Short mmCIF file of C-alpha atoms and ligand atoms in Angstrom, two decimals:
data_model
loop_
_atom_site.label_atom_id
_atom_site.label_comp_id
_atom_site.label_asym_id
_atom_site.label_seq_id
_atom_site.Cartn_x
_atom_site.Cartn_y
_atom_site.Cartn_z
CA MET X 1 149.10 -43.35 105.73
CA ALA X 2 150.74 -41.90 108.97
CA LYS X 3 150.20 -43.06 112.52
CA LEU X 4 147.87 -40.74 114.59
CA ASP X 5 149.77 -38.38 116.99
CA PRO X 6 147.33 -38.53 120.19
CA SER X 7 148.16 -34.73 120.54
CA GLN X 8 146.16 -34.11 117.18
CA ILE X 9 142.82 -35.94 118.40
CA GLY X 10 140.07 -33.42 118.11
CA LYS X 11 142.02 -31.34 115.74
CA LEU X 12 141.78 -33.59 112.90
CA LEU X 13 139.03 -33.87 110.36
CA THR X 14 137.03 -36.81 108.97
CA VAL X 15 136.64 -37.63 105.41
CA GLY X 16 133.01 -36.22 105.71
CA GLU X 17 134.09 -33.01 107.04
CA VAL X 18 136.94 -32.67 104.42
CA ALA X 19 134.35 -33.31 101.79
CA ALA X 20 131.95 -30.70 103.12
CA ARG X 21 134.37 -27.89 103.75
CA SER X 22 136.02 -28.44 100.41
CA GLY X 23 133.28 -28.95 98.15
CA VAL X 24 134.55 -32.17 97.19
CA ALA X 25 133.25 -35.47 97.14
CA VAL X 26 134.22 -38.15 99.55
CA SER X 27 135.01 -40.34 96.64
CA ALA X 28 137.45 -37.80 95.31
CA ILE X 29 139.10 -37.43 98.51
CA HIS X 30 139.63 -41.00 98.69
CA PHE X 31 141.12 -40.82 95.09
CA TYR X 32 143.37 -38.14 95.77
CA GLU X 33 144.74 -39.92 98.73
CA ALA X 34 145.03 -43.24 96.58
CA LYS X 35 147.02 -40.93 94.18
CA GLY X 36 149.28 -39.65 96.74
CA LEU X 37 148.14 -36.13 96.77
CA ILE X 38 147.04 -35.89 100.18
CA GLU X 39 147.59 -37.86 103.11
CA SER X 40 145.43 -39.21 106.39
CA GLN X 41 146.12 -40.71 109.44
CA ARG X 42 144.22 -43.51 111.15
CA ASN X 43 142.76 -43.23 114.55
CA GLN X 44 142.39 -45.89 117.16
CA GLY X 45 139.27 -47.18 115.44
CA ASN X 46 141.07 -47.41 112.30
CA GLN X 47 139.15 -44.34 110.65
CA ARG X 48 141.07 -41.69 108.36
CA ARG X 49 141.68 -38.48 109.88
CA TYR X 50 143.00 -35.48 108.06
CA HIS X 51 145.03 -32.45 109.25
CA ARG X 52 143.32 -29.25 108.45
CA ASP X 53 145.72 -28.15 105.89
CA VAL X 54 144.31 -30.91 103.85
CA LEU X 55 142.01 -28.23 102.79
CA ARG X 56 144.27 -26.04 101.16
CA ARG X 57 145.80 -28.93 99.39
CA VAL X 58 142.51 -29.96 98.15
CA ALA X 59 142.04 -26.28 96.92
CA VAL X 60 145.16 -26.26 95.01
CA ILE X 61 144.28 -29.45 93.42
CA LYS X 62 141.04 -28.64 92.22
CA VAL X 63 142.25 -25.32 90.85
CA ALA X 64 144.91 -27.01 88.88
CA GLN X 65 142.61 -29.80 87.73
CA ARG X 66 140.25 -26.99 86.58
CA ILE X 67 142.92 -25.38 84.24
CA GLY X 68 143.49 -28.84 82.81
CA ILE X 69 146.55 -29.84 84.63
CA SER X 70 147.06 -33.69 85.11
CA LEU X 71 146.96 -35.39 88.42
CA ALA X 72 150.31 -36.61 87.51
CA SER X 73 151.72 -33.22 87.06
CA ILE X 74 150.04 -31.85 90.22
CA HIS X 75 151.52 -34.84 92.21
CA ASP X 76 155.13 -33.94 90.87
CA ALA X 77 154.51 -30.48 91.84
CA LEU X 78 153.47 -31.31 95.24
CA VAL X 79 156.23 -33.87 96.07
CA LYS X 80 158.93 -31.33 95.30
CA LEU X 81 157.68 -28.93 97.94
CA PRO X 82 160.03 -29.15 100.91
CA ASP X 83 159.10 -31.83 103.57
CA GLY X 84 155.86 -32.45 101.56
CA ARG X 85 154.11 -29.43 103.07
CA THR X 86 151.04 -27.91 102.01
CA PRO X 87 151.70 -25.04 99.31
CA ASN X 88 152.04 -21.61 101.19
CA ALA X 89 151.68 -18.38 99.26
CA ALA X 90 155.10 -18.30 97.85
CA ASP X 91 154.67 -22.16 96.67
CA TRP X 92 151.34 -21.19 95.13
CA ALA X 93 152.76 -18.26 93.25
CA GLU X 94 155.44 -20.40 91.79
CA LEU X 95 153.24 -23.26 90.94
CA SER X 96 150.47 -20.96 89.33
CA HIS X 97 153.22 -19.07 87.28
CA GLY X 98 154.42 -22.58 85.93
CA TRP X 99 150.79 -23.54 85.19
CA LYS X 100 149.74 -20.28 83.75
CA ALA X 101 152.56 -20.86 81.06
CA GLU X 102 151.41 -24.40 80.26
CA LEU X 103 147.64 -23.02 80.20
CA ASP X 104 149.00 -20.07 77.71
CA GLU X 105 150.57 -22.83 75.57
CA ARG X 106 147.36 -24.92 75.50
CA ILE X 107 145.33 -22.04 74.65
CA ALA X 108 147.59 -21.35 71.50
CA THR X 109 147.22 -24.85 70.31
CA LEU X 110 143.53 -24.89 70.84
CA THR X 111 143.14 -21.44 69.02
CA GLN X 112 144.99 -22.70 66.29
CA LEU X 113 143.08 -25.81 66.14
CA ARG X 114 139.70 -23.86 66.13
CA ASP X 115 141.06 -21.71 63.34
CA GLN X 116 141.85 -24.98 61.30
CA LEU X 117 138.39 -26.43 62.21
CA SER X 118 136.71 -23.09 60.48
CA GLY X 119 138.18 -24.22 57.27
CA CYS X 120 136.80 -27.62 57.61
CA ILE X 121 133.25 -26.58 58.63
CA GLY X 122 130.93 -27.30 55.64
CA CYS X 123 133.69 -29.28 53.82
CA GLY X 124 133.79 -32.70 54.90
CA CYS X 125 136.78 -33.82 52.51
CA LEU X 126 138.98 -34.76 55.51
CA SER X 127 141.66 -34.98 52.64
CA LEU X 128 145.25 -35.84 53.79
CA GLU X 129 146.35 -33.30 51.23
CA LEU X 130 144.12 -30.54 51.83
CA CYS X 131 143.02 -30.72 55.46
CA LYS X 132 145.19 -29.14 57.75
CA LEU X 133 143.37 -30.94 60.99
CA ARG X 134 143.84 -34.38 58.93
CA ASN X 135 147.65 -33.58 58.33
CA PRO X 136 148.34 -30.66 60.62
CA LEU X 137 152.15 -30.50 59.77
CA ASP X 138 151.84 -31.51 56.07
CA ALA X 139 153.95 -34.41 57.18
CA LEU X 140 153.57 -36.17 53.93
CA SER X 141 155.06 -33.22 51.99
CA GLU X 142 158.35 -33.81 53.90
CA GLN X 143 158.40 -37.17 52.13
CA GLY X 144 158.51 -35.63 48.75
CA ALA X 145 156.01 -34.77 46.06
CA GLY X 146 153.32 -36.65 44.55
CA PRO X 147 150.99 -38.98 45.85
CA ARG X 148 152.78 -40.42 48.78
CA LEU X 149 150.45 -42.58 49.96
CA LEU X 150 150.11 -44.62 47.03
CA GLU X 151 153.48 -45.30 46.62
S1 LIG M 1 137.60 -31.37 55.94
FE1 LIG M 1 138.13 -30.51 54.24
S2 LIG M 1 139.66 -29.18 54.60
FE2 LIG M 1 139.26 -30.19 56.43
#
């Protein structure tokens, strides 16, 4: 949390204003700050104040969360930006490109799981030998033929 620059007084937002303008709960704003995703400054009354660019930062965080990116990954991406700046259009293009690849990979995995689940519907065996969801890579077969779990 940085010290407030007096020239910024009046240009900064309260946590309530950030919440209202970003559509995010005050508790979430505090949470993002605790996780190092956003920063505030303290005024003379020791109240938090936020630069307006925090709104763009919160928008980036919300979109990333919506597509399933972890807060830790979002944090890692944001701290790599020069001078800890808020992502500009070029930064966003790069971030979203990377996150799209991650999302594509997750969709492929989920699609495969859904297809495997289709074979389980109405079955209920949950067999280590037969059920692909129970033994997805058929890991037991790598140990050799026969009832591996009984040996
Ligand atoms: S539950 Fe029987 S194959 Fe998955």
